[in-house]
Amino acid sequence: MYRWLRPGLFALSPELAHEVAMNSLRLGGCLGLPRLVVGCPAQLQTELFGLNFPNPVGVAAGLDKN
């Protein structure tokens, strides 16, 4: 796919190409395209406190303070 997109992106200014790429990634994420392309492996499913999550759950450093 990059082979087809590359000529168009290289024809744009670097700033505009960056903006187009970032907006495309943001739009794709909002539409849920990553899950359609990659999916979520069943072995990553996690149950925590009686809730089911499609992927592992992490806790940020420092969350346990106070």
PDB file of C-alpha atoms in Angstrom:
ATOM      1  CA  MET A   1       0.000   0.000   0.000  1.00  0.00           C
ATOM      2  CA  TYR A   2       2.861   2.356   0.818  1.00  0.00           C
ATOM      3  CA  ARG A   3       4.186   1.829  -2.702  1.00  0.00           C
ATOM      4  CA  TRP A   4       1.011   3.484  -4.054  1.00  0.00           C
ATOM      5  CA  LEU A   5       0.743   6.226  -1.444  1.00  0.00           C
ATOM      6  CA  ARG A   6       4.414   7.239  -1.505  1.00  0.00           C
ATOM      7  CA  PRO A   7       4.377   9.289  -4.766  1.00  0.00           C
ATOM      8  CA  GLY A   8       1.408  11.329  -3.583  1.00  0.00           C
ATOM      9  CA  LEU A   9       2.841  11.959  -0.129  1.00  0.00           C
ATOM     10  CA  PHE A  10       6.260  12.892  -1.521  1.00  0.00           C
ATOM     11  CA  ALA A  11       4.609  15.425  -3.856  1.00  0.00           C
ATOM     12  CA  LEU A  12       3.313  17.339  -0.804  1.00  0.00           C
ATOM     13  CA  SER A  13       5.300  19.581   1.462  1.00  0.00           C
ATOM     14  CA  PRO A  14       6.679  17.708   4.496  1.00  0.00           C
ATOM     15  CA  GLU A  15       4.349  19.522   6.889  1.00  0.00           C
ATOM     16  CA  LEU A  16       1.268  18.813   4.787  1.00  0.00           C
ATOM     17  CA  ALA A  17       2.266  15.164   4.269  1.00  0.00           C
ATOM     18  CA  HIS A  18       2.666  14.798   8.043  1.00  0.00           C
ATOM     19  CA  GLU A  19      -0.723  16.415   8.671  1.00  0.00           C
ATOM     20  CA  VAL A  20      -2.426  14.156   6.090  1.00  0.00           C
ATOM     21  CA  ALA A  21      -0.811  11.040   7.551  1.00  0.00           C
ATOM     22  CA  MET A  22      -1.703  11.930  11.152  1.00  0.00           C
ATOM     23  CA  ASN A  23      -5.301  12.825  10.286  1.00  0.00           C
ATOM     24  CA  SER A  24      -5.659   9.570   8.329  1.00  0.00           C
ATOM     25  CA  LEU A  25      -4.394   7.550  11.293  1.00  0.00           C
ATOM     26  CA  ARG A  26      -6.720   9.424  13.660  1.00  0.00           C
ATOM     27  CA  LEU A  27      -9.722   8.878  11.381  1.00  0.00           C
ATOM     28  CA  GLY A  28      -8.891   5.202  10.941  1.00  0.00           C
ATOM     29  CA  GLY A  29      -8.627   4.781  14.713  1.00  0.00           C
ATOM     30  CA  CYS A  30     -11.981   6.472  15.271  1.00  0.00           C
ATOM     31  CA  LEU A  31     -13.615   4.211  12.705  1.00  0.00           C
ATOM     32  CA  GLY A  32     -12.188   1.079  14.321  1.00  0.00           C
ATOM     33  CA  LEU A  33     -10.086   0.061  11.335  1.00  0.00           C
ATOM     34  CA  PRO A  34      -7.176  -1.333  13.393  1.00  0.00           C
ATOM     35  CA  ARG A  35      -9.428  -4.030  14.846  1.00  0.00           C
ATOM     36  CA  LEU A  36     -10.648  -4.959  11.378  1.00  0.00           C
ATOM     37  CA  VAL A  37      -7.104  -5.245  10.077  1.00  0.00           C
ATOM     38  CA  VAL A  38      -5.328  -6.758  13.078  1.00  0.00           C
ATOM     39  CA  GLY A  39      -8.115  -8.119  15.246  1.00  0.00           C
ATOM     40  CA  CYS A  40      -7.665  -9.010  18.880  1.00  0.00           C
ATOM     41  CA  PRO A  41      -6.170 -12.422  19.692  1.00  0.00           C
ATOM     42  CA  ALA A  42      -8.280 -14.499  22.054  1.00  0.00           C
ATOM     43  CA  GLN A  43      -5.283 -15.264  24.297  1.00  0.00           C
ATOM     44  CA  LEU A  44      -5.049 -11.555  25.226  1.00  0.00           C
ATOM     45  CA  GLN A  45      -8.534 -11.461  26.728  1.00  0.00           C
ATOM     46  CA  THR A  46      -8.404 -10.652  30.429  1.00  0.00           C
ATOM     47  CA  GLU A  47     -10.961 -10.889  33.206  1.00  0.00           C
ATOM     48  CA  LEU A  48     -10.498  -8.454  36.065  1.00  0.00           C
ATOM     49  CA  PHE A  49     -12.917  -7.720  38.900  1.00  0.00           C
ATOM     50  CA  GLY A  50     -15.630  -9.643  37.073  1.00  0.00           C
ATOM     51  CA  LEU A  51     -15.234  -7.553  33.909  1.00  0.00           C
ATOM     52  CA  ASN A  52     -14.034  -8.938  30.586  1.00  0.00           C
ATOM     53  CA  PHE A  53     -11.516  -6.921  28.563  1.00  0.00           C
ATOM     54  CA  PRO A  54     -10.394  -7.728  24.998  1.00  0.00           C
ATOM     55  CA  ASN A  55      -6.775  -6.964  25.946  1.00  0.00           C
ATOM     56  CA  PRO A  56      -4.567  -6.863  29.061  1.00  0.00           C
ATOM     57  CA  VAL A  57      -5.201  -4.086  31.552  1.00  0.00           C
ATOM     58  CA  GLY A  58      -2.307  -2.021  32.894  1.00  0.00           C
ATOM     59  CA  VAL A  59      -2.075   0.440  35.738  1.00  0.00           C
ATOM     60  CA  ALA A  60      -0.008   3.578  35.358  1.00  0.00           C
ATOM     61  CA  ALA A  61       2.976   4.103  37.633  1.00  0.00           C
ATOM     62  CA  GLY A  62       2.105   6.130  40.698  1.00  0.00           C
ATOM     63  CA  LEU A  63      -1.585   5.215  40.661  1.00  0.00           C
ATOM     64  CA  ASP A  64      -1.263   3.467  44.026  1.00  0.00           C
ATOM     65  CA  LYS A  65      -0.005   6.607  45.788  1.00  0.00           C
ATOM     66  CA  ASN A  66      -2.402   8.197  48.287  1.00  0.00           C
TER      67      ASN A  66
END
